[in-house]
Short mmCIF file of C-alpha atoms in Angstrom, two decimals:
data_model
loop_
_atom_site.label_atom_id
_atom_site.label_comp_id
_atom_site.label_asym_id
_atom_site.label_seq_id
_atom_site.Cartn_x
_atom_site.Cartn_y
_atom_site.Cartn_z
CA MET W 53 -13.74 1.44 -24.83
CA GLU W 54 -13.37 -0.93 -21.87
CA GLN W 55 -10.26 -0.53 -19.72
CA ASP W 56 -8.04 -3.63 -19.44
CA LEU W 57 -8.10 -4.64 -15.78
CA SER W 58 -6.37 -8.02 -16.25
CA HIS W 59 -3.27 -6.76 -14.42
CA LEU W 60 -5.32 -6.95 -11.19
CA LYS W 61 -5.77 -10.74 -11.37
CA GLY W 62 -4.07 -12.33 -8.34
CA LYS W 63 -3.72 -8.98 -6.54
CA ARG W 64 -5.12 -8.28 -3.09
CA VAL W 65 -7.59 -5.43 -2.72
CA ARG W 66 -9.34 -3.65 0.16
CA LEU W 67 -12.79 -2.08 -0.10
CA ILE W 68 -12.43 1.54 1.02
CA SER W 69 -16.00 2.84 0.79
CA GLU W 70 -19.52 1.47 0.90
CA MET W 71 -20.75 -0.33 -2.21
CA ILE W 72 -23.55 1.51 -3.99
CA ASP W 73 -26.78 -0.22 -5.06
CA ASP W 74 -25.99 -3.59 -3.49
CA PRO W 75 -28.61 -5.09 -1.16
CA ASN W 76 -25.99 -7.15 0.69
CA PRO W 77 -22.68 -5.27 0.30
CA ILE W 78 -19.24 -6.33 1.44
CA PRO W 79 -18.29 -4.42 4.62
CA VAL W 80 -15.87 -1.51 4.21
CA GLY W 81 -12.30 -2.55 5.09
CA THR W 82 -12.74 -6.14 3.92
CA GLU W 83 -9.84 -7.53 1.88
CA GLY W 84 -9.76 -10.19 -0.79
CA GLU W 85 -8.06 -11.53 -3.91
CA VAL W 86 -9.01 -10.70 -7.49
CA TYR W 87 -9.70 -13.90 -9.44
CA HIS W 88 -11.19 -12.57 -12.69
CA THR W 89 -11.82 -9.32 -14.53
CA GLY W 90 -14.06 -8.49 -17.46
CA GLY W 91 -16.87 -6.24 -18.54
CA GLY W 92 -15.73 -3.52 -16.15
CA VAL W 93 -16.13 -5.85 -13.15
CA ILE W 94 -13.32 -6.92 -10.83
CA ASN W 95 -14.37 -10.27 -9.34
CA VAL W 96 -13.03 -10.79 -5.81
CA LYS W 97 -12.89 -13.74 -3.42
CA TRP W 98 -13.29 -11.83 -0.17
CA ASP W 99 -11.63 -12.99 3.06
CA ASN W 100 -15.08 -13.28 4.68
CA GLY W 101 -15.87 -16.18 2.32
CA ARG W 102 -18.02 -14.28 -0.16
CA THR W 103 -17.44 -13.59 -3.82
CA LEU W 104 -18.70 -10.31 -5.19
CA GLY W 105 -17.45 -8.10 -7.97
CA LEU W 106 -16.31 -4.51 -7.73
CA VAL W 107 -17.65 -2.23 -10.46
CA HIS W 108 -14.67 -0.34 -11.90
CA GLY W 109 -15.28 3.41 -11.72
CA THR W 110 -18.14 3.05 -9.22
CA ASP W 111 -16.83 1.06 -6.23
CA HIS W 112 -13.82 2.43 -4.37
CA TYR W 113 -11.00 0.05 -3.49
CA SER W 114 -7.25 0.04 -3.05
CA VAL W 115 -4.75 -2.45 -4.39
CA LEU W 116 -2.53 -3.80 -1.61
CA THR W 117 1.20 -4.24 -2.03
#
């Protein structure tokens, strides 16, 4: 059963460890805003101008307050 991640929409997150299996990963420490969730993916508009999803349970991130 897929976990509901919709509560993250609009929240700011920070990538805290290297993304696995991504040929052009977001640098560790980069922050961004969640704009959509679904299918176990947390889609983020990163402050460096990129958009790339975090895979829930695989990529490590923190939610900023």
